Amino acid sequence: MKKLQELLSPLDIIKIIGSDDKNITALTSDSRKVEDGTLFVAVPGVSVDGHRFIPMAEEKGAVAVVCQELPSELSTHVTYIVVPSSALALGYLASQWFDNPSRKLKLVGVTGTNGKTTTATLIYEMARLLGHKAGLLSTVCNYVDEKAYPTDHTTPDPYTLNEMLHLMVEAGCEYAAMEVSSHAADQQRIAGLHFVGGVFTNLTRDHLDYHKTFEAYLAAKKKFFDMLPAEAFALTNADDKVGEVMLQNTRAHRYTYSLRSDADFRGRIVESRLDGTLLSLNGNEVELLFTGKFNAYNLTAVYGACVLIGWQKEDVLREMSRLVPVAGRFQAFHSPKGYTAIVDYAHTPDAVVNVLNAIREVIGKDGEIITVVGAGGNRDKGKRPIMAREAAARSERLILTSDNPRFEEPEDILHDMEEGLDEEARKRTLHITDRRQAIRTAATLAGKGSVILIAGKGHEDYQEIKGVKHHFDDREVIMEIIADEK
Ligand SMILES: CC(=O)N[C@H]1[C@@H](OP(=O)(O)OP(=O)(O)OC[C@H]2O[C@@H](n3ccc(=O)[nH]c3=O)[C@H](O)[C@@H]2O)O[C@H](CO)[C@@H](O)[C@@H]1O[C@H](C)C(=O)N[C@@H](C)C(=O)N[C@H](CCC(=O)O)C(=O)O
Ligand SMILES: Nc1ncnc2c1ncn2[C@@H]1O[C@H](COP(=O)(O)OP(=O)(O)OP(=O)(O)O)[C@@H](O)[C@H]1O
Ligand SMILES: N[C@H](CCC[C@H](N)C(=O)O)C(=O)O
Ligand SMILES: [Mg+2]
């Protein structure tokens, strides 16, 4: 239970109607969860406007309502708090509700199109390797110290987010790493959080279904750096076109990392293999269990973030070799037939390019790459033909297949992808909607030394079809196929 007055203290308030001397027993922005004594926050959403549900919330026992516009009928039992932005207010309220857990942790946020999960997870892992208790909020899984909590968002809603941070504080965690998605920044899910640092990975095309333009997408990501406090660090990728723009207006201390030029944290690939990389970090050579230039970027960012957090350079460098890849990110499986299958979460054109370049660098121009890839339904359609074109340009053979079709017809998605292929590429392309069958076919075609890339679903253990998640796991499928070959 909390006093309404106390909850409202950090808010920018236009006006209050009614008493703020009340006890509040629950906080929610979902009218369906309202019970007696609740503070209901009416948030204009993407599909509906939460203001519509104010009457329902009142009927169910809400004693206070935070809104941008007053409802036409006011109840005398309810206190109305009018604010400029309910979404922003919800962030601050959720922080207050859980006693500002982000201020009791050293919280680092990671944003960018690709590499967020990898970077955030490795910062969390590094904290643990160095003997600290830590938490993680990521696309794959949330962790409070070593306890796993399932997640279905990259960045949860403000209530869940602060609840998780609160659990971390309760468990004695000192550090936390989290992904900041562009949706989350745009919808103010991170409002009110206190970060000790922010990391930018890169910006390429994704989520234009939601943000509409690349500029709006960039603005959403930049918002995160704009909110960092002056004592925080902001670490950006100097090699990315917009790396500098991200930090343009931040108050935080600015740092850079790069694989190409002089930077605060300078990475250089010394040797690249399918099972690892020898990376030089500010002149110190480190053996890594990660493959590809894109991972050299991630690990350079991780190194920078860890040093900026305040850990000793020598300790960080020593432990980097013990970091292991994140589930479904460049995960390799070796067949007795002599081919290697790589399951990777590449689901954007840029990620597809990077992963295929990483494989090509290692196996050389004469090696054979067979790529199995699809694209998600009800998501950015514009990326589909580009993903197919880039995959075809970097693979000897391409098998287009279904990803998570959601509410679209898989055939339509594959058709959109095929639009990106010219005649020559089409000749090397198969179209097998059934994902299991597509992977099987790739395994049949593969010979000694071939590499099969199974892209797009990584750690996902389901295929989402018309609102139902059916069990499906690329890693399980390839392991079964390989077991049959023995
Ligand atoms: C498009 C989008 O991002 N939607 C998110 C958004 O929901 P919304 O704005 O659509 O909510 P809404 O349904 O319009 O409802 C508006 C308000 O009315 C309330 N409501 C609604 C119905 C009702 O009966 N009563 C009621 O009070 C809702 O609780 C809400 O407060 O706010 C919700 C709460 O934070 C999110 O759960 C929801 O995520 C949806 C499920 C989603 O799929 N989001 C994806 C696209 C997403 O966020 N992805 C990113 C990562 C992407 C990536 O980089 O890979 C992520 O961070 O996970
Ligand atoms: N630094 C990087 N640059 C480009 N591509 C990358 C980078 N790191 C990872 N990738 C590719 O992107 C895929 C997703 O990586 P990761 O899960 O770390 O990113 P993410 O930003 O968390 O993605 P999401 O937004 O879906 O949560 C990987 O499987 C790999 O193919
Ligand atoms: N978090 C991302 C992941 C997409 C992964 C891909 N498998 C798909 O379903 O499109 C999204 O929701 O856009
Ligand atoms: Mg992620």
XYZ file of C-alpha atoms and ligand atoms in Angstrom:
589
model
C 0.000 0.000 0.000
C 1.168 3.543 -0.766
C -0.089 7.085 -0.202
C -1.419 8.690 -3.388
C 0.466 11.887 -2.568
C 3.747 10.005 -2.370
C 3.117 8.204 -5.660
C 2.352 11.465 -7.430
C 5.380 13.356 -6.116
C 7.630 12.964 -9.193
C 4.844 13.721 -11.715
C 4.343 16.773 -13.830
C 0.675 17.503 -13.003
C -1.714 19.846 -14.819
C -4.510 19.553 -12.293
C -5.931 17.373 -9.548
C -9.648 16.994 -8.874
C -10.369 15.380 -5.520
C -8.206 14.496 -2.546
C -4.649 13.192 -2.872
C -4.715 12.028 0.744
C -5.690 8.444 -0.053
C -4.315 4.968 0.296
C -3.637 3.136 -2.937
C -3.535 -0.658 -2.889
C -2.712 -1.414 -6.521
C -1.412 0.314 -9.661
C -2.346 -0.658 -13.217
C -2.933 0.667 -16.714
C -5.200 -2.257 -17.573
C -8.835 -1.811 -16.525
C -9.248 -5.594 -16.525
C -6.866 -5.811 -13.583
C -8.470 -3.083 -11.468
C -9.645 -3.977 -7.958
C -10.776 -1.958 -4.929
C -8.322 0.804 -4.044
C -6.510 0.847 -7.412
C -4.829 3.800 -9.124
C -5.745 3.388 -12.811
C -3.579 5.051 -15.460
C -5.389 5.701 -18.775
C -2.767 5.387 -21.531
C -3.506 6.094 -25.210
C -2.312 2.851 -26.803
C -1.431 1.758 -30.286
C -4.684 -0.137 -30.840
C -7.085 1.459 -28.322
C -7.182 4.483 -26.042
C -7.060 3.542 -22.368
C -9.246 6.591 -21.598
C -12.168 4.527 -22.940
C -11.827 2.206 -19.967
C -12.013 4.822 -17.192
C -15.712 4.068 -16.471
C -14.957 0.339 -16.290
C -12.021 0.984 -13.935
C -14.257 3.091 -11.693
C -16.910 0.391 -11.607
C -14.297 -2.129 -10.543
C -13.139 0.016 -7.605
C -10.513 2.458 -8.862
C -10.126 5.306 -6.340
C -7.835 7.452 -8.473
C -7.323 7.935 -12.198
C -4.320 9.427 -13.996
C -5.327 10.678 -17.426
C -4.558 13.224 -20.144
C -8.205 14.203 -20.583
C -10.959 14.112 -18.009
C -13.854 11.751 -18.685
C -17.209 13.428 -19.416
C -18.678 12.227 -16.115
C -16.731 12.584 -12.907
C -17.294 10.397 -9.866
C -17.102 11.945 -6.400
C -15.288 8.872 -4.993
C -12.456 9.178 -7.465
C -9.471 11.537 -7.572
C -8.562 12.625 -11.098
C -5.006 13.603 -11.907
C -4.538 15.247 -15.289
C -1.028 14.967 -16.735
C 0.532 15.936 -20.088
C 1.494 12.312 -20.838
C -0.036 9.289 -19.125
C 2.562 6.962 -20.631
C 5.344 9.041 -19.095
C 3.451 9.234 -15.791
C 3.020 5.443 -15.751
C 6.800 4.991 -15.903
C 7.361 7.275 -12.915
C 4.428 5.779 -10.989
C 5.713 2.242 -11.520
C 9.138 3.314 -10.232
C 7.558 4.952 -7.171
C 5.353 1.924 -6.572
C 8.393 -0.324 -6.258
C 10.462 2.257 -4.304
C 12.642 3.276 -7.249
C 14.569 0.026 -7.635
C 16.648 1.358 -10.556
C 18.295 3.822 -8.151
C 19.419 0.939 -5.943
C 21.071 -0.911 -8.823
C 23.784 -0.022 -11.286
C 21.580 -0.348 -14.357
C 22.996 -0.357 -17.895
C 20.707 -0.107 -20.938
C 21.575 -1.372 -24.410
C 19.845 -0.125 -27.533
C 20.283 -0.542 -31.299
C 18.813 -2.686 -34.076
C 20.985 -5.742 -33.596
C 23.184 -7.044 -30.818
C 21.146 -5.830 -27.836
C 20.470 -9.277 -26.366
C 24.052 -10.374 -26.925
C 25.578 -7.236 -25.412
C 23.211 -6.994 -22.429
C 23.488 -10.708 -21.645
C 27.278 -10.617 -21.740
C 27.430 -7.620 -19.386
C 25.212 -9.612 -16.989
C 27.409 -12.703 -17.423
C 30.549 -10.652 -16.826
C 29.121 -9.275 -13.580
C 28.556 -12.846 -12.439
C 31.978 -14.073 -13.546
C 33.463 -11.261 -11.474
C 31.548 -12.491 -8.449
C 28.730 -9.929 -8.345
C 25.008 -10.560 -8.096
C 23.215 -9.179 -11.130
C 19.963 -9.169 -13.085
C 19.060 -9.172 -16.776
C 16.039 -8.100 -18.814
C 16.266 -9.472 -22.355
C 14.336 -10.831 -25.317
C 15.332 -14.395 -24.500
C 14.802 -14.512 -20.735
C 14.860 -12.317 -17.638
C 17.135 -13.180 -14.743
C 17.152 -12.163 -11.105
C 20.587 -13.340 -10.034
C 20.446 -16.915 -11.377
C 16.673 -17.363 -11.263
C 15.069 -17.288 -14.723
C 11.760 -15.575 -15.471
C 10.160 -16.105 -18.885
C 9.518 -13.010 -20.997
C 7.561 -12.176 -24.115
C 8.977 -8.699 -24.632
C 12.410 -7.277 -25.272
C 11.605 -4.483 -22.828
C 8.605 -5.178 -20.582
C 5.848 -2.695 -19.665
C 6.795 -0.218 -16.891
C 5.036 -2.139 -14.133
C 6.658 -5.514 -14.936
C 9.967 -3.785 -15.577
C 10.070 -2.153 -12.141
C 8.723 -5.293 -10.505
C 11.647 -7.242 -11.964
C 14.158 -4.581 -10.860
C 12.569 -4.675 -7.407
C 13.033 -8.467 -7.269
C 16.682 -7.913 -8.190
C 17.119 -5.459 -5.315
C 15.406 -7.902 -2.930
C 17.727 -10.677 -4.086
C 20.756 -8.517 -3.295
C 21.756 -7.727 -6.878
C 24.124 -4.842 -7.325
C 24.101 -4.650 -11.138
C 21.516 -5.005 -13.894
C 21.647 -4.971 -17.672
C 18.621 -4.494 -19.885
C 17.661 -4.128 -23.522
C 15.910 -0.939 -24.528
C 13.811 -1.587 -27.638
C 12.705 1.257 -29.867
C 9.064 0.411 -29.051
C 9.852 0.745 -25.360
C 11.611 4.092 -25.754
C 8.793 5.388 -27.935
C 6.073 4.214 -25.556
C 7.919 5.584 -22.491
C 8.272 2.135 -20.933
C 11.640 3.254 -19.515
C 10.451 6.626 -18.162
C 11.607 7.252 -14.601
C 14.398 4.685 -14.675
C 17.847 5.653 -13.470
C 20.668 4.323 -15.640
C 24.390 4.382 -14.869
C 25.134 3.863 -18.528
C 23.806 3.343 -22.041
C 25.279 1.427 -24.968
C 24.428 1.890 -28.654
C 25.094 -1.044 -30.992
C 23.971 -0.021 -34.496
C 21.005 1.187 -36.486
C 19.695 -0.464 -39.635
C 16.298 -1.166 -41.052
C 13.683 -2.825 -38.828
C 10.272 -2.193 -37.334
C 9.217 0.310 -39.981
C 5.726 -1.173 -39.673
C 5.605 0.593 -36.308
C 7.859 3.639 -36.643
C 6.952 4.340 -40.324
C 10.195 6.205 -41.155
C 13.849 5.547 -40.437
C 14.051 9.030 -38.854
C 11.286 8.198 -36.366
C 13.027 4.904 -35.583
C 16.298 6.770 -34.982
C 14.515 9.366 -32.816
C 13.034 6.604 -30.628
C 16.469 5.086 -29.987
C 18.051 8.504 -29.399
C 15.442 9.311 -26.772
C 17.156 6.823 -24.483
C 20.481 8.700 -24.631
C 18.712 12.034 -24.206
C 17.322 10.857 -20.866
C 20.625 9.623 -19.388
C 21.795 11.612 -16.353
C 25.003 13.682 -16.445
C 26.959 11.222 -14.297
C 26.147 8.230 -16.550
C 28.260 6.976 -19.429
C 27.046 6.839 -23.028
C 29.028 4.397 -25.132
C 28.497 4.465 -28.878
C 29.663 2.612 -31.947
C 31.877 5.113 -33.788
C 31.726 2.982 -36.957
C 27.950 3.257 -37.286
C 26.572 6.030 -39.497
C 24.405 7.391 -36.691
C 26.671 6.485 -33.780
C 27.566 10.130 -33.213
C 24.006 11.424 -33.708
C 22.806 9.155 -30.900
C 24.929 11.077 -28.396
C 24.347 14.544 -29.860
C 22.095 15.752 -27.052
C 23.040 13.503 -24.183
C 24.199 14.969 -20.876
C 26.117 11.785 -20.098
C 29.888 11.293 -20.495
C 30.541 10.226 -24.085
C 32.725 7.282 -25.083
C 33.272 5.443 -28.359
C 34.201 1.971 -29.503
C 35.392 0.997 -32.953
C 36.947 -1.734 -35.052
C 38.120 0.743 -37.683
C 39.648 3.783 -36.091
C 40.947 5.295 -32.923
C 38.394 5.148 -30.122
C 38.219 4.865 -26.353
C 37.720 1.135 -26.840
C 39.457 -0.198 -29.903
C 38.856 -3.745 -31.148
C 40.852 -5.478 -33.901
C 40.240 -8.971 -35.266
C 43.525 -10.866 -35.296
C 42.150 -14.260 -36.343
C 38.652 -15.413 -37.292
C 37.364 -19.008 -37.147
C 33.976 -20.796 -37.191
C 34.404 -21.579 -33.493
C 35.954 -18.361 -32.257
C 37.946 -15.179 -32.742
C 41.246 -13.822 -31.521
C 40.431 -10.205 -30.756
C 42.745 -7.423 -29.717
C 41.134 -4.994 -27.260
C 43.107 -1.798 -26.746
C 46.197 -3.812 -27.611
C 45.444 -6.857 -25.423
C 44.797 -10.118 -27.275
C 41.818 -12.134 -26.060
C 40.619 -15.537 -27.294
C 36.826 -15.448 -27.726
C 34.206 -18.152 -28.248
C 32.342 -15.839 -30.663
C 32.440 -15.684 -34.442
C 32.083 -12.859 -36.937
C 32.833 -9.198 -37.181
C 29.441 -8.322 -35.723
C 30.344 -10.222 -32.580
C 33.724 -8.487 -32.459
C 31.653 -5.277 -32.278
C 29.454 -6.708 -29.524
C 32.424 -7.888 -27.485
C 34.247 -4.576 -27.895
C 31.102 -2.830 -26.626
C 30.873 -5.279 -23.724
C 34.516 -4.619 -22.845
C 33.931 -0.851 -22.919
C 30.751 -1.041 -20.859
C 32.388 -3.264 -18.242
C 35.340 -0.905 -17.844
C 32.998 2.113 -17.663
C 30.891 0.352 -15.033
C 34.054 0.440 -12.975
C 35.411 -3.101 -13.117
C 39.180 -3.592 -13.381
C 40.436 -3.872 -16.974
C 42.668 -6.848 -16.155
C 39.771 -8.751 -14.561
C 37.446 -8.007 -17.468
C 40.029 -9.054 -20.074
C 40.759 -12.287 -18.214
C 37.082 -13.271 -17.988
C 36.162 -12.341 -21.595
C 37.469 -15.715 -22.818
C 34.955 -17.458 -20.578
C 31.907 -15.708 -22.030
C 29.724 -18.040 -24.120
C 27.319 -17.229 -26.978
C 23.694 -16.489 -26.140
C 21.103 -19.188 -26.985
C 20.264 -19.191 -30.692
C 22.925 -16.637 -31.622
C 25.402 -18.251 -34.024
C 24.885 -21.615 -32.355
C 26.767 -24.312 -34.303
C 25.871 -28.004 -34.786
C 28.269 -30.421 -36.458
C 27.044 -33.298 -38.623
C 28.873 -36.596 -39.129
C 28.343 -35.936 -42.872
C 30.858 -33.123 -42.441
C 28.631 -30.049 -42.669
C 28.031 -27.454 -39.957
C 24.578 -26.009 -39.251
C 24.335 -22.593 -37.615
C 21.136 -21.484 -35.905
C 20.982 -17.705 -35.682
C 18.376 -15.108 -34.781
C 19.159 -12.916 -37.823
C 15.742 -11.486 -38.682
C 16.734 -8.173 -40.263
C 18.522 -7.563 -43.587
C 21.593 -6.263 -41.787
C 21.798 -9.259 -39.467
C 21.459 -11.645 -42.437
C 24.305 -9.840 -44.228
C 26.520 -9.872 -41.149
C 26.002 -13.498 -40.310
C 26.568 -14.633 -43.883
C 29.672 -12.455 -44.195
C 30.979 -13.951 -40.968
C 30.508 -17.476 -42.331
C 32.028 -16.578 -45.714
C 35.090 -15.014 -44.112
C 35.802 -18.300 -42.417
C 34.947 -20.865 -45.132
C 36.295 -18.853 -48.063
C 34.891 -18.189 -51.515
C 34.856 -21.841 -52.563
C 32.853 -23.062 -49.574
C 29.126 -23.795 -49.903
C 26.520 -21.934 -47.873
C 22.881 -23.072 -47.817
C 20.602 -20.531 -46.158
C 17.172 -21.378 -44.749
C 15.240 -18.212 -43.928
C 11.767 -16.684 -43.694
C 10.284 -13.479 -42.282
C 7.747 -12.847 -39.550
C 4.113 -12.083 -40.339
C 2.427 -8.829 -39.205
C 5.796 -7.106 -39.026
C 7.765 -4.785 -41.330
C 6.949 -6.005 -44.860
C 9.591 -3.866 -46.541
C 12.405 -5.932 -45.103
C 11.209 -9.168 -46.735
C 12.523 -8.754 -50.327
C 15.764 -7.246 -49.004
C 16.369 -10.180 -46.674
C 15.857 -12.631 -49.552
C 18.080 -10.626 -51.921
C 20.915 -10.305 -49.397
C 20.662 -13.980 -48.443
C 20.732 -15.071 -52.099
C 23.711 -12.831 -52.848
C 25.745 -14.504 -50.108
C 24.630 -18.135 -50.360
C 25.114 -20.826 -52.988
C 21.581 -22.032 -52.302
C 18.623 -20.394 -50.644
C 15.592 -22.097 -49.119
C 12.768 -19.695 -48.320
C 10.481 -20.940 -45.594
C 7.981 -19.877 -42.974
C 8.996 -17.981 -39.791
C 6.186 -16.888 -37.438
C 3.379 -16.178 -39.931
C 1.160 -14.780 -37.147
C -2.057 -13.684 -38.867
C -0.682 -13.659 -42.415
C -0.620 -16.483 -44.960
C 2.935 -17.949 -45.071
C 2.670 -18.152 -48.854
C 2.100 -14.391 -49.074
C 5.172 -13.700 -46.979
C 7.312 -15.998 -49.134
C 5.939 -14.269 -52.195
C 7.011 -10.876 -50.779
C 10.476 -12.294 -50.173
C 10.731 -13.702 -53.712
C 10.097 -10.233 -55.110
C 13.647 -9.412 -54.053
C 15.181 -12.138 -56.246
C 16.343 -11.757 -59.836
C 16.143 -14.602 -62.319
C 19.591 -15.965 -61.558
C 18.913 -16.000 -57.808
C 15.539 -17.680 -58.326
C 17.263 -20.618 -60.022
C 19.230 -21.266 -56.833
C 16.218 -20.853 -54.589
C 13.744 -23.373 -53.229
C 10.428 -22.461 -51.681
C 9.466 -24.896 -48.900
C 6.831 -23.487 -46.574
C 7.084 -26.242 -43.943
C 10.091 -25.141 -41.868
C 10.993 -28.649 -40.692
C 10.958 -29.881 -44.276
C 13.039 -26.893 -45.366
C 15.725 -27.685 -42.785
C 15.656 -31.373 -43.765
C 16.129 -30.474 -47.400
C 19.093 -28.254 -46.548
C 20.666 -31.152 -44.626
C 20.132 -33.488 -47.589
C 21.753 -31.024 -49.986
C 24.707 -30.246 -47.709
C 28.022 -31.995 -48.288
C 31.342 -32.160 -46.483
C 32.443 -28.628 -45.551
C 29.087 -26.989 -46.328
C 27.550 -24.577 -43.853
C 23.790 -24.399 -43.385
C 22.516 -21.147 -41.922
C 19.095 -21.487 -40.285
C 18.130 -17.881 -39.715
C 15.392 -15.872 -38.052
C 14.171 -17.800 -35.035
C 17.267 -18.411 -32.903
C 16.174 -19.246 -29.361
C 12.446 -19.283 -30.153
C 10.840 -22.613 -29.258
C 7.570 -21.961 -31.023
C 6.020 -21.067 -34.334
C 3.217 -18.547 -33.974
C 0.334 -19.289 -36.343
C -2.938 -17.401 -36.126
C -2.528 -16.484 -32.466
C -1.411 -19.966 -31.366
C 2.177 -20.802 -30.451
C 3.025 -24.332 -31.672
C 6.169 -25.930 -30.304
C 8.971 -25.591 -32.839
C 12.674 -25.222 -32.212
C 15.241 -24.935 -35.031
C 17.927 -26.330 -32.719
C 15.877 -29.396 -31.847
C 15.037 -30.034 -35.496
C 18.649 -29.903 -36.665
C 19.812 -32.025 -33.728
C 17.233 -34.705 -34.628
C 18.369 -34.694 -38.243
C 22.005 -34.988 -37.206
C 21.182 -37.820 -34.762
C 19.560 -39.763 -37.636
C 22.719 -39.385 -39.704
C 24.821 -41.178 -37.107
C 2.521 -2.334 -30.641
C 2.976 -2.356 -29.242
O 4.143 -2.203 -28.961
N 2.043 -2.574 -28.331
C 2.365 -2.568 -26.897
C 1.458 -1.587 -26.201
O 0.166 -2.030 -26.352
P -0.936 -1.091 -26.972
O -0.465 0.319 -26.998
O -1.355 -1.730 -28.242
O -2.090 -1.236 -25.942
P -3.598 -1.182 -26.320
O -4.095 -2.550 -26.457
O -3.779 -0.196 -27.436
O -4.213 -0.586 -24.988
C -4.002 0.766 -24.574
C -4.173 0.818 -23.113
O -5.521 0.429 -22.776
C -5.501 -0.549 -21.774
N -6.663 -1.412 -21.895
C -6.888 -2.160 -22.987
C -7.983 -2.992 -23.063
C -8.893 -3.055 -21.974
O -9.868 -3.760 -21.944
N -8.620 -2.281 -20.901
C -7.533 -1.451 -20.822
O -7.345 -0.775 -19.820
C -4.207 -1.280 -21.980
O -3.779 -1.917 -20.794
C -3.264 -0.146 -22.386
O -2.730 0.481 -21.257
O 1.760 -1.561 -24.833
C 1.643 -2.844 -24.169
C 2.058 -2.630 -22.711
O 3.335 -2.058 -22.638
C 2.551 -3.868 -24.834
O 2.391 -5.130 -24.230
C 2.199 -3.949 -26.302
O 3.107 -4.821 -26.906
C 2.581 -5.679 -27.939
C 1.916 -6.895 -27.319
C 3.722 -6.107 -28.870
O 3.665 -7.106 -29.546
N 4.778 -5.326 -28.938
C 5.965 -5.617 -29.721
C 5.868 -5.053 -31.137
C 7.133 -4.971 -28.981
O 6.959 -4.146 -28.110
N 8.345 -5.370 -29.351
C 9.526 -4.826 -28.744
C 10.789 -5.433 -29.326
C 10.912 -5.478 -30.782
C 12.330 -5.868 -31.152
O 13.221 -4.978 -31.159
O 12.609 -7.040 -31.404
C 9.638 -5.187 -27.274
O 10.204 -4.379 -26.511
O 9.262 -6.315 -26.931
N 26.400 -6.076 -33.528
C 25.656 -6.674 -34.432
N 25.526 -6.141 -35.680
C 24.773 -6.720 -36.602
N 24.119 -7.886 -36.418
C 24.201 -8.472 -35.221
C 24.968 -7.894 -34.164
N 24.859 -8.700 -33.087
C 24.041 -9.695 -33.429
N 23.654 -9.582 -34.724
C 22.737 -10.441 -35.473
O 21.433 -10.137 -34.968
C 20.828 -11.304 -34.397
C 20.135 -10.918 -33.111
O 21.108 -10.618 -32.134
P 20.653 -10.120 -30.721
O 19.601 -11.015 -30.241
O 21.848 -9.921 -29.874
O 20.039 -8.700 -31.129
P 18.819 -7.877 -30.564
O 19.167 -6.463 -30.852
O 18.603 -8.210 -29.152
O 17.561 -8.341 -31.406
P 15.975 -8.131 -31.004
O 15.679 -6.720 -31.328
O 15.251 -9.028 -31.885
O 15.817 -8.479 -29.581
C 21.960 -12.287 -34.168
O 21.477 -13.595 -34.235
C 22.910 -11.928 -35.283
O 22.476 -12.505 -36.478
N 11.226 -9.216 -31.449
C 11.254 -9.253 -32.898
C 11.712 -10.619 -33.281
C 11.298 -11.180 -34.608
C 11.743 -12.590 -34.791
C 11.166 -13.310 -35.951
N 11.258 -14.710 -35.709
C 9.716 -12.919 -36.193
O 8.862 -13.581 -35.638
O 9.458 -11.969 -36.933
C 9.895 -8.848 -33.436
O 8.900 -9.178 -32.810
O 9.847 -8.186 -34.468
Mg 16.919 -8.646 -28.123
